[in-house]
């Protein structure tokens, strides 16, 4: 089968085209840099089946970012049959810049002229034939999103001859020099000598690394670097020969996008607007008082609580999904609906199984744990949906740009914003996305703090414990606690980055250059594909890792060290309890160690099971809660029936609070610890793969230290307010040491230039 590499600038519709060609459902985002690794698929359009490899989006083939290197090496060494160069027809000049470089390689190239629907909508015209004539390779107009022109693209791609000699547009300006360099590469017998020759003249570090290349370069150039001249020549060629292909029929005027940007990227209002939007997103997803209707009503007589309504019990169950003294937000309503459904299933299954231990294993161990996790699916999906909408519309790209100004003060570029935001969904894709960062140290720092952006799987910990605190202690407001914990994670991330960028992870932030995509309405198909992808991932995880972990936890909590079955009432003698008690003292400075007594080991166990998957933390509560009751722990009247009907984990959390007498600061510290500690297995594996050699082990230590410090700070300050002075003093000392240390080093490097980069 012929293999074609798909290559193009970020955000030109590459993934959309890939999906259209292969019928797959890869994530499409209105954001440069969503595809960061190569991905393969088979295209069955047309008579001949071809293989497609989707490469990361890049602006050039210079090795500035890991993505550029991936794409360049694949074309040079991966031996594809040909390259499909996708270009955005609404942005011809910039996109053709990459094309002029591709043409220099000895590989067949076909150009897919994408976004033709946009061009038509704007009333413009792009002449594909004229471009084809100028470039000397096939050019096919397509619209990846509507699927037009795709068949023709495949047909012409498959019909290309296997051989093609590289050609350059730099002939006139630099012909002699290029020939000189080309001779060197021809003698070395490397493929695509023309491409390598031109890169060498650009002072490309990959080429200079070759034996004898440096001398050749110096002989040809006298040490002068042609990078700028070459870039200039490429653009000159494009504007002289190719821009004629585009005719504008309408006069230029302020586009709708520009008008929207006047407000959304306003110098002063941009950030308040962004915070308001984020708040709205969280409110719609998590609030138990939608639009604060309950609070407003409270100014008058207030709305009646659910229990005070004069309706039948069956009706109450139904109304309770939507209302209890206040109207629930759509996210909470969805959650409640699932909750009610799962509760019914568990009851039915538990009742249907006669054998006691089996019914315990199935209903508490397996179903309890499973549903505790699945119950959160609606809210996680909803959060994801809002993020997708913001991303697909083009808003996130603006925010990155606006935030760049602020991020720079902390030693990051606006680019690192995207991986961080993705971290709210899942750390795994977020860490992979850091490949768009050019500075290696910036990358390391970003990967390390990504887990602090509380992911979907940590959400259950937040909501269950926040809900438990509100109900059990009768204080606070669950969505404020949740929102506050998200903020705590963000603050921890900012502080960590600041420290790292001033100590071990120094580096200059490269200037932030990004094409701002035009705003458009989020596409329903993109959204559904994206959500479906998440659902699959989440459900799969629930039925594999979490399923296995809950069964193991259940078994270990019902087996004695001599492998005898223990019923629920003797769980304190189980293997799990012994292990938990052994490590429990470790958590004493964090408030959930020795001070919470004999049943306190459940918190230690939950923290450890969270290392497998964060969903396990609450699943563990669910599994162990029932046993606590059987053991006769004082759980404040929580019944096993109530536990069975409680898939959100709030009741189990309350049972834990009752049995251990844990304090509010210790509970908050428990959440904070879980948010900042070593992430799940999957995220660790990703971090290991993405980080440079030797950095992973330090990263794990960093996570351990960070969670310990954050947890201890939260616990001690929450318990004894005056300890805040100690923490402030310690921080001041640390900052002073860092500053002094840097000053000393700065003197040594005084003549090294420090450029103030502005976006
Ligand atoms: P990539 O970064 O190159 O992979 O680009 P994506 O496939 O993620 O697409 C970027 C944005 O362009 C998305 O919002 C797509 O919906 C949109 N897009 C892609 N192809 C087309 C097209 O042919 N026409 C229009 N109007 N929009 C498109
Ligand atoms: Mg993509």
mmCIF file of N, CA and C in Angstrom, residues 171-216:
data_model
loop_
_atom_site.group_PDB
_atom_site.id
_atom_site.type_symbol
_atom_site.label_atom_id
_atom_site.label_comp_id
_atom_site.label_asym_id
_atom_site.label_seq_id
_atom_site.Cartn_x
_atom_site.Cartn_y
_atom_site.Cartn_z
ATOM 1 N N UNK A 171 16.759 29.579 -6.610
ATOM 2 C CA UNK A 171 17.737 29.447 -7.684
ATOM 3 C C UNK A 171 18.403 30.782 -8.029
ATOM 4 N N UNK A 172 17.572 31.776 -8.299
ATOM 5 C CA UNK A 172 18.114 33.061 -8.752
ATOM 6 C C UNK A 172 19.007 33.719 -7.726
ATOM 7 N N UNK A 173 18.526 33.739 -6.505
ATOM 8 C CA UNK A 173 19.242 34.494 -5.481
ATOM 9 C C UNK A 173 20.522 33.811 -5.021
ATOM 10 N N UNK A 174 20.467 32.479 -4.860
ATOM 11 C CA UNK A 174 21.577 31.808 -4.195
ATOM 12 C C UNK A 174 22.092 30.598 -4.954
ATOM 13 N N UNK A 175 21.773 30.548 -6.242
ATOM 14 C CA UNK A 175 22.086 29.363 -7.038
ATOM 15 C C UNK A 175 23.479 28.801 -6.831
ATOM 16 N N UNK A 176 24.506 29.673 -6.927
ATOM 17 C CA UNK A 176 25.886 29.190 -6.872
ATOM 18 C C UNK A 176 26.197 28.578 -5.506
ATOM 19 N N UNK A 177 25.793 29.252 -4.464
ATOM 20 C CA UNK A 177 26.073 28.767 -3.116
ATOM 21 C C UNK A 177 25.375 27.430 -2.866
ATOM 22 N N UNK A 178 24.120 27.364 -3.338
ATOM 23 C CA UNK A 178 23.366 26.133 -3.139
ATOM 24 C C UNK A 178 24.055 24.976 -3.848
ATOM 25 N N UNK A 179 24.505 25.247 -5.080
ATOM 26 C CA UNK A 179 25.176 24.172 -5.824
ATOM 27 C C UNK A 179 26.411 23.679 -5.081
ATOM 28 N N UNK A 180 27.156 24.629 -4.510
ATOM 29 C CA UNK A 180 28.350 24.245 -3.767
ATOM 30 C C UNK A 180 28.008 23.317 -2.612
ATOM 31 N N UNK A 181 27.014 23.692 -1.850
ATOM 32 C CA UNK A 181 26.635 22.876 -0.702
ATOM 33 C C UNK A 181 26.066 21.549 -1.159
ATOM 34 N N UNK A 182 25.333 21.593 -2.273
ATOM 35 C CA UNK A 182 24.696 20.375 -2.780
ATOM 36 C C UNK A 182 25.763 19.343 -3.158
ATOM 37 N N UNK A 183 26.868 19.835 -3.718
ATOM 38 C CA UNK A 183 27.948 18.910 -4.101
ATOM 39 C C UNK A 183 28.441 18.137 -2.887
ATOM 40 N N UNK A 184 28.564 18.857 -1.780
ATOM 41 C CA UNK A 184 29.038 18.208 -0.546
ATOM 42 C C UNK A 184 28.099 17.055 -0.159
ATOM 43 N N UNK A 185 26.788 17.316 -0.215
ATOM 44 C CA UNK A 185 25.835 16.282 0.198
ATOM 45 C C UNK A 185 25.745 15.150 -0.817
ATOM 46 N N UNK A 186 25.932 15.502 -2.099
ATOM 47 C CA UNK A 186 25.909 14.444 -3.109
ATOM 48 C C UNK A 186 27.080 13.497 -2.895
ATOM 49 N N UNK A 187 28.234 14.096 -2.537
ATOM 50 C CA UNK A 187 29.403 13.258 -2.279
ATOM 51 C C UNK A 187 29.144 12.351 -1.070
ATOM 52 N N UNK A 188 28.364 12.852 -0.107
ATOM 53 C CA UNK A 188 28.036 12.069 1.090
ATOM 54 C C UNK A 188 26.969 11.022 0.804
ATOM 55 N N UNK A 189 26.384 11.112 -0.394
ATOM 56 C CA UNK A 189 25.327 10.191 -0.816
ATOM 57 C C UNK A 189 24.102 10.189 0.088
ATOM 58 N N UNK A 190 23.740 11.371 0.598
ATOM 59 C CA UNK A 190 22.486 11.438 1.351
ATOM 60 C C UNK A 190 21.349 11.694 0.372
ATOM 61 N N UNK A 191 20.145 11.290 0.732
ATOM 62 C CA UNK A 191 19.007 11.556 -0.146
ATOM 63 C C UNK A 191 18.609 13.025 0.032
ATOM 64 N N UNK A 192 17.858 13.538 -0.936
ATOM 65 C CA UNK A 192 17.442 14.945 -0.934
ATOM 66 C C UNK A 192 18.596 15.917 -0.699
ATOM 67 N N UNK A 193 19.661 15.848 -1.514
ATOM 68 C CA UNK A 193 20.810 16.729 -1.283
ATOM 69 C C UNK A 193 20.451 18.216 -1.362
ATOM 70 N N UNK A 194 19.508 18.543 -2.245
ATOM 71 C CA UNK A 194 19.145 19.959 -2.394
ATOM 72 C C UNK A 194 18.589 20.509 -1.078
ATOM 73 N N UNK A 195 17.686 19.738 -0.475
ATOM 74 C CA UNK A 195 17.079 20.164 0.780
ATOM 75 C C UNK A 195 18.144 20.386 1.851
ATOM 76 N N UNK A 196 19.037 19.395 1.990
ATOM 77 C CA UNK A 196 20.090 19.502 3.010
ATOM 78 C C UNK A 196 20.996 20.689 2.727
ATOM 79 N N UNK A 197 21.284 20.916 1.436
ATOM 80 C CA UNK A 197 22.176 22.008 1.067
ATOM 81 C C UNK A 197 21.598 23.341 1.528
ATOM 82 N N UNK A 198 20.305 23.520 1.266
ATOM 83 C CA UNK A 198 19.698 24.807 1.625
ATOM 84 C C UNK A 198 19.621 24.958 3.142
ATOM 85 N N UNK A 199 19.299 23.849 3.819
ATOM 86 C CA UNK A 199 19.260 23.921 5.283
ATOM 87 C C UNK A 199 20.634 24.272 5.842
ATOM 88 N N UNK A 200 21.662 23.739 5.214
ATOM 89 C CA UNK A 200 23.021 24.044 5.692
ATOM 90 C C UNK A 200 23.289 25.539 5.570
ATOM 91 N N UNK A 201 22.856 26.114 4.439
ATOM 92 C CA UNK A 201 23.063 27.555 4.273
ATOM 93 C C UNK A 201 22.259 28.355 5.294
ATOM 94 N N UNK A 202 21.181 27.745 5.761
ATOM 95 C CA UNK A 202 20.381 28.415 6.794
ATOM 96 C C UNK A 202 21.020 28.248 8.163
ATOM 97 N N UNK A 203 22.202 27.622 8.187
ATOM 98 C CA UNK A 203 22.896 27.435 9.459
ATOM 99 C C UNK A 203 22.128 26.488 10.387
ATOM 100 N N UNK A 204 21.524 25.498 9.790
ATOM 101 C CA UNK A 204 20.653 24.577 10.501
ATOM 102 C C UNK A 204 21.491 23.641 11.377
ATOM 103 N N UNK A 205 21.167 23.577 12.660
ATOM 104 C CA UNK A 205 22.051 22.832 13.569
ATOM 105 C C UNK A 205 22.100 21.337 13.283
ATOM 106 N N UNK A 206 21.022 20.785 12.736
ATOM 107 C CA UNK A 206 21.044 19.356 12.410
ATOM 108 C C UNK A 206 22.051 19.064 11.298
ATOM 109 N N UNK A 207 22.128 19.993 10.332
ATOM 110 C CA UNK A 207 23.054 19.787 9.213
ATOM 111 C C UNK A 207 24.491 20.048 9.648
ATOM 112 N N UNK A 208 24.666 21.078 10.475
ATOM 113 C CA UNK A 208 26.024 21.426 10.908
ATOM 114 C C UNK A 208 26.662 20.302 11.706
ATOM 115 N N UNK A 209 25.795 19.431 12.276
ATOM 116 C CA UNK A 209 26.304 18.330 13.081
ATOM 117 C C UNK A 209 27.017 17.266 12.241
ATOM 118 N N UNK A 210 26.779 17.280 10.935
ATOM 119 C CA UNK A 210 27.409 16.293 10.057
ATOM 120 C C UNK A 210 28.903 16.534 9.930
ATOM 121 N N UNK A 211 29.646 15.468 9.762
ATOM 122 C CA UNK A 211 31.102 15.599 9.659
ATOM 123 C C UNK A 211 31.469 16.385 8.393
ATOM 124 N N UNK A 212 32.268 17.384 8.563
ATOM 125 C CA UNK A 212 32.731 18.155 7.416
ATOM 126 C C UNK A 212 31.760 19.228 6.960
ATOM 127 N N UNK A 213 30.545 19.232 7.515
ATOM 128 C CA UNK A 213 29.537 20.183 7.054
ATOM 129 C C UNK A 213 29.891 21.594 7.470
ATOM 130 N N UNK A 214 30.395 21.719 8.679
ATOM 131 C CA UNK A 214 30.725 23.043 9.202
ATOM 132 C C UNK A 214 31.772 23.730 8.318
ATOM 133 N N UNK A 215 32.781 22.959 7.923
ATOM 134 C CA UNK A 215 33.843 23.513 7.080
ATOM 135 C C UNK A 215 33.267 23.944 5.738
ATOM 136 N N UNK A 216 32.426 23.077 5.156
ATOM 137 C CA UNK A 216 31.803 23.415 3.882
ATOM 138 C C UNK A 216 31.010 24.709 4.005
#
